[in-house]
Amino acid sequence: QEYSGTVLIVSHDRTFLDNVVTQSIVFEGDGKLTEIVGGYADWQAWKAQQAKAAQQPASARPPAAAASPKPAAKSSLSYKEARELEALPVQIQALEAEQEALAARLADPTLYQDQPQEVAALHARTQAIEAELLGALARWEALEAKQAG
């Protein structure tokens, strides 16, 4: 879940592909490659939609300007941004957990008696977490807004 690179998977197991991949490159013959966001089921749905659109007479097709905005919204995030959007809730949760642990530690009166030199470091880390948390929340909001269109 934390790997940010690319893994190329070749498989005949359609269920495995649907559960694992976020993007597919389909070899359709005659040297034609099609890149699809999602797994095998997403490609099948896209292929059926393309076949249906090809069967409609030109007069029955909606004008190009009136194309559905949903695919555009889905692809409005880059692959990297989509991965970042997936990782942000986990990062925010970890920061909040660390923030709570530090608050509990700073609330302990024995800390101030036994280790007064550590108090300043804990306060500094608490402030750093607050800044990181605000940045992560702002980024999450921005990516959600961009994805929504």
C-alpha positions as protocol buffer text, in pm:
chain_id: "A"
residue {
  index: 1
  type: GLN
  ca { x: 0 y: 0 z: 0 }
}
residue {
  index: 2
  type: GLU
  ca { x: 292 y: 233 z: 51 }
}
residue {
  index: 3
  type: TYR
  ca { x: 479 y: 149 z: -270 }
}
residue {
  index: 4
  type: SER
  ca { x: 466 y: 448 z: -502 }
}
residue {
  index: 5
  type: GLY
  ca { x: 632 y: 287 z: -805 }
}
residue {
  index: 6
  type: THR
  ca { x: 494 y: 83 z: -1091 }
}
residue {
  index: 7
  type: VAL
  ca { x: 451 y: -292 z: -1106 }
}
residue {
  index: 8
  type: LEU
  ca { x: 376 y: -455 z: -1439 }
}
residue {
  index: 9
  type: ILE
  ca { x: 153 y: -760 z: -1394 }
}
residue {
  index: 10
  type: VAL
  ca { x: 66 y: -1005 z: -1670 }
}
residue {
  index: 11
  type: SER
  ca { x: -210 y: -1244 z: -1570 }
}
residue {
  index: 12
  type: HIS
  ca { x: -498 y: -1447 z: -1705 }
}
residue {
  index: 13
  type: ASP
  ca { x: -678 y: -1429 z: -1368 }
}
residue {
  index: 14
  type: ARG
  ca { x: -941 y: -1161 z: -1425 }
}
residue {
  index: 15
  type: THR
  ca { x: -1055 y: -1147 z: -1062 }
}
residue {
  index: 16
  type: PHE
  ca { x: -697 y: -1100 z: -945 }
}
residue {
  index: 17
  type: LEU
  ca { x: -650 y: -815 z: -1191 }
}
residue {
  index: 18
  type: ASP
  ca { x: -975 y: -646 z: -1083 }
}
residue {
  index: 19
  type: ASN
  ca { x: -868 y: -665 z: -718 }
}
residue {
  index: 20
  type: VAL
  ca { x: -508 y: -551 z: -765 }
}
residue {
  index: 21
  type: VAL
  ca { x: -456 y: -316 z: -1059 }
}
residue {
  index: 22
  type: THR
  ca { x: -540 y: 52 z: -1084 }
}
residue {
  index: 23
  type: GLN
  ca { x: -458 y: 87 z: -1451 }
}
residue {
  index: 24
  type: SER
  ca { x: -455 y: -160 z: -1743 }
}
residue {
  index: 25
  type: ILE
  ca { x: -278 y: -167 z: -2076 }
}
residue {
  index: 26
  type: VAL
  ca { x: -473 y: -390 z: -2312 }
}
residue {
  index: 27
  type: PHE
  ca { x: -324 y: -545 z: -2627 }
}
residue {
  index: 28
  type: GLU
  ca { x: -615 y: -548 z: -2872 }
}
residue {
  index: 29
  type: GLY
  ca { x: -443 y: -687 z: -3179 }
}
residue {
  index: 30
  type: ASP
  ca { x: -294 y: -524 z: -3488 }
}
residue {
  index: 31
  type: GLY
  ca { x: -39 y: -357 z: -3262 }
}
residue {
  index: 32
  type: LYS
  ca { x: -307 y: -151 z: -3089 }
}
residue {
  index: 33
  type: LEU
  ca { x: -268 y: -78 z: -2716 }
}
residue {
  index: 34
  type: THR
  ca { x: -543 y: 72 z: -2505 }
}
residue {
  index: 35
  type: GLU
  ca { x: -477 y: 224 z: -2164 }
}
residue {
  index: 36
  type: ILE
  ca { x: -768 y: 202 z: -1919 }
}
residue {
  index: 37
  type: VAL
  ca { x: -804 y: 321 z: -1561 }
}
residue {
  index: 38
  type: GLY
  ca { x: -906 y: 15 z: -1357 }
}
residue {
  index: 39
  type: GLY
  ca { x: -898 y: -360 z: -1407 }
}
residue {
  index: 40
  type: TYR
  ca { x: -1047 y: -616 z: -1642 }
}
residue {
  index: 41
  type: ALA
  ca { x: -1411 y: -539 z: -1556 }
}
residue {
  index: 42
  type: ASP
  ca { x: -1350 y: -170 z: -1622 }
}
residue {
  index: 43
  type: TRP
  ca { x: -1200 y: -254 z: -1961 }
}
residue {
  index: 44
  type: GLN
  ca { x: -1498 y: -478 z: -2046 }
}
residue {
  index: 45
  type: ALA
  ca { x: -1741 y: -199 z: -1955 }
}
residue {
  index: 46
  type: TRP
  ca { x: -1542 y: 52 z: -2161 }
}
residue {
  index: 47
  type: LYS
  ca { x: -1530 y: -190 z: -2456 }
}
residue {
  index: 48
  type: ALA
  ca { x: -1908 y: -245 z: -2439 }
}
residue {
  index: 49
  type: GLN
  ca { x: -1964 y: 131 z: -2427 }
}
residue {
  index: 50
  type: GLN
  ca { x: -1741 y: 180 z: -2732 }
}
residue {
  index: 51
  type: ALA
  ca { x: -1926 y: -93 z: -2924 }
}
residue {
  index: 52
  type: LYS
  ca { x: -2263 y: 59 z: -2834 }
}
residue {
  index: 53
  type: ALA
  ca { x: -2147 y: 405 z: -2944 }
}
residue {
  index: 54
  type: ALA
  ca { x: -2021 y: 264 z: -3274 }
}
residue {
  index: 55
  type: GLN
  ca { x: -2361 y: 104 z: -3345 }
}
residue {
  index: 56
  type: GLN
  ca { x: -2556 y: 427 z: -3296 }
}
residue {
  index: 57
  type: PRO
  ca { x: -2621 y: 624 z: -3613 }
}
residue {
  index: 58
  type: ALA
  ca { x: -2438 y: 956 z: -3630 }
}
residue {
  index: 59
  type: SER
  ca { x: -2762 y: 1153 z: -3593 }
}
residue {
  index: 60
  type: ALA
  ca { x: -2853 y: 971 z: -3269 }
}
residue {
  index: 61
  type: ARG
  ca { x: -2516 y: 1034 z: -3107 }
}
residue {
  index: 62
  type: PRO
  ca { x: -2497 y: 1325 z: -2865 }
}
residue {
  index: 63
  type: PRO
  ca { x: -2275 y: 1611 z: -2978 }
}
residue {
  index: 64
  type: ALA
  ca { x: -1911 y: 1591 z: -2871 }
}
residue {
  index: 65
  type: ALA
  ca { x: -1944 y: 1900 z: -2652 }
}
residue {
  index: 66
  type: ALA
  ca { x: -2221 y: 1732 z: -2451 }
}
residue {
  index: 67
  type: ALA
  ca { x: -2003 y: 1436 z: -2358 }
}
residue {
  index: 68
  type: SER
  ca { x: -2049 y: 1299 z: -2010 }
}
residue {
  index: 69
  type: PRO
  ca { x: -1841 y: 1493 z: -1757 }
}
residue {
  index: 70
  type: LYS
  ca { x: -1800 y: 1184 z: -1535 }
}
residue {
  index: 71
  type: PRO
  ca { x: -1506 y: 1031 z: -1729 }
}
residue {
  index: 72
  type: ALA
  ca { x: -1334 y: 1369 z: -1736 }
}
residue {
  index: 73
  type: ALA
  ca { x: -1376 y: 1401 z: -1360 }
}
residue {
  index: 74
  type: LYS
  ca { x: -1242 y: 1051 z: -1309 }
}
residue {
  index: 75
  type: SER
  ca { x: -929 y: 1127 z: -1509 }
}
residue {
  index: 76
  type: SER
  ca { x: -883 y: 1477 z: -1366 }
}
residue {
  index: 77
  type: LEU
  ca { x: -635 y: 1336 z: -1113 }
}
residue {
  index: 78
  type: SER
  ca { x: -303 y: 1208 z: -1235 }
}
residue {
  index: 79
  type: TYR
  ca { x: -196 y: 861 z: -1131 }
}
residue {
  index: 80
  type: LYS
  ca { x: 40 y: 1009 z: -873 }
}
residue {
  index: 81
  type: GLU
  ca { x: -234 y: 1235 z: -734 }
}
residue {
  index: 82
  type: ALA
  ca { x: -475 y: 942 z: -711 }
}
residue {
  index: 83
  type: ARG
  ca { x: -218 y: 740 z: -514 }
}
residue {
  index: 84
  type: GLU
  ca { x: -154 y: 1043 z: -293 }
}
residue {
  index: 85
  type: LEU
  ca { x: -529 y: 1082 z: -232 }
}
residue {
  index: 86
  type: GLU
  ca { x: -551 y: 716 z: -130 }
}
residue {
  index: 87
  type: ALA
  ca { x: -256 y: 752 z: 110 }
}
residue {
  index: 88
  type: LEU
  ca { x: -360 y: 1079 z: 276 }
}
residue {
  index: 89
  type: PRO
  ca { x: -629 y: 938 z: 511 }
}
residue {
  index: 90
  type: VAL
  ca { x: -379 y: 686 z: 647 }
}
residue {
  index: 91
  type: GLN
  ca { x: -116 y: 958 z: 690 }
}
residue {
  index: 92
  type: ILE
  ca { x: -366 y: 1188 z: 863 }
}
residue {
  index: 93
  type: GLN
  ca { x: -476 y: 908 z: 1094 }
}
residue {
  index: 94
  type: ALA
  ca { x: -113 y: 832 z: 1188 }
}
residue {
  index: 95
  type: LEU
  ca { x: -43 y: 1200 z: 1259 }
}
residue {
  index: 96
  type: GLU
  ca { x: -355 y: 1229 z: 1474 }
}
residue {
  index: 97
  type: ALA
  ca { x: -259 y: 915 z: 1668 }
}
residue {
  index: 98
  type: GLU
  ca { x: 90 y: 1052 z: 1730 }
}
residue {
  index: 99
  type: GLN
  ca { x: -60 y: 1385 z: 1832 }
}
residue {
  index: 100
  type: GLU
  ca { x: -288 y: 1212 z: 2085 }
}
residue {
  index: 101
  type: ALA
  ca { x: 3 y: 1011 z: 2226 }
}
residue {
  index: 102
  type: LEU
  ca { x: 211 y: 1325 z: 2268 }
}
residue {
  index: 103
  type: ALA
  ca { x: -80 y: 1508 z: 2432 }
}
residue {
  index: 104
  type: ALA
  ca { x: -122 y: 1222 z: 2679 }
}
residue {
  index: 105
  type: ARG
  ca { x: 249 y: 1225 z: 2753 }
}
residue {
  index: 106
  type: LEU
  ca { x: 252 y: 1602 z: 2802 }
}
residue {
  index: 107
  type: ALA
  ca { x: -50 y: 1573 z: 3033 }
}
residue {
  index: 108
  type: ASP
  ca { x: 151 y: 1350 z: 3268 }
}
residue {
  index: 109
  type: PRO
  ca { x: 280 y: 1569 z: 3555 }
}
residue {
  index: 110
  type: THR
  ca { x: 567 y: 1331 z: 3630 }
}
residue {
  index: 111
  type: LEU
  ca { x: 721 y: 1413 z: 3291 }
}
residue {
  index: 112
  type: TYR
  ca { x: 785 y: 1770 z: 3405 }
}
residue {
  index: 113
  type: GLN
  ca { x: 949 y: 1646 z: 3727 }
}
residue {
  index: 114
  type: ASP
  ca { x: 1147 y: 1349 z: 3594 }
}
residue {
  index: 115
  type: GLN
  ca { x: 1249 y: 1469 z: 3245 }
}
residue {
  index: 116
  type: PRO
  ca { x: 1209 y: 1846 z: 3212 }
}
residue {
  index: 117
  type: GLN
  ca { x: 1458 y: 1855 z: 2920 }
}
residue {
  index: 118
  type: GLU
  ca { x: 1226 y: 1634 z: 2713 }
}
residue {
  index: 119
  type: VAL
  ca { x: 927 y: 1867 z: 2748 }
}
residue {
  index: 120
  type: ALA
  ca { x: 1061 y: 2121 z: 2498 }
}
residue {
  index: 121
  type: ALA
  ca { x: 1127 y: 1848 z: 2241 }
}
residue {
  index: 122
  type: LEU
  ca { x: 776 y: 1708 z: 2285 }
}
residue {
  index: 123
  type: HIS
  ca { x: 623 y: 2055 z: 2244 }
}
residue {
  index: 124
  type: ALA
  ca { x: 830 y: 2112 z: 1929 }
}
residue {
  index: 125
  type: ARG
  ca { x: 717 y: 1778 z: 1785 }
}
residue {
  index: 126
  type: THR
  ca { x: 356 y: 1859 z: 1872 }
}
residue {
  index: 127
  type: GLN
  ca { x: 382 y: 2186 z: 1677 }
}
residue {
  index: 128
  type: ALA
  ca { x: 547 y: 2007 z: 1383 }
}
residue {
  index: 129
  type: ILE
  ca { x: 269 y: 1747 z: 1378 }
}
residue {
  index: 130
  type: GLU
  ca { x: 8 y: 2024 z: 1383 }
}
residue {
  index: 131
  type: ALA
  ca { x: 172 y: 2188 z: 1080 }
}
residue {
  index: 132
  type: GLU
  ca { x: 200 y: 1853 z: 896 }
}
residue {
  index: 133
  type: LEU
  ca { x: -161 y: 1772 z: 980 }
}
residue {
  index: 134
  type: LEU
  ca { x: -289 y: 2106 z: 850 }
}
residue {
  index: 135
  type: GLY
  ca { x: -88 y: 2060 z: 530 }
}
residue {
  index: 136
  type: ALA
  ca { x: -216 y: 1705 z: 480 }
}
residue {
  index: 137
  type: LEU
  ca { x: -576 y: 1809 z: 541 }
}
residue {
  index: 138
  type: ALA
  ca { x: -545 y: 2100 z: 297 }
}
residue {
  index: 139
  type: ARG
  ca { x: -391 y: 1872 z: 33 }
}
residue {
  index: 140
  type: TRP
  ca { x: -664 y: 1611 z: 86 }
}
residue {
  index: 141
  type: GLU
  ca { x: -930 y: 1880 z: 44 }
}
residue {
  index: 142
  type: ALA
  ca { x: -764 y: 2010 z: -273 }
}
residue {
  index: 143
  type: LEU
  ca { x: -736 y: 1663 z: -428 }
}
residue {
  index: 144
  type: GLU
  ca { x: -1097 y: 1578 z: -339 }
}
residue {
  index: 145
  type: ALA
  ca { x: -1214 y: 1904 z: -496 }
}
residue {
  index: 146
  type: LYS
  ca { x: -1007 y: 1840 z: -808 }
}
residue {
  index: 147
  type: GLN
  ca { x: -1145 y: 1486 z: -836 }
}
residue {
  index: 148
  type: ALA
  ca { x: -1503 y: 1611 z: -797 }
}
residue {
  index: 149
  type: GLY
  ca { x: -1446 y: 1848 z: -1086 }
}
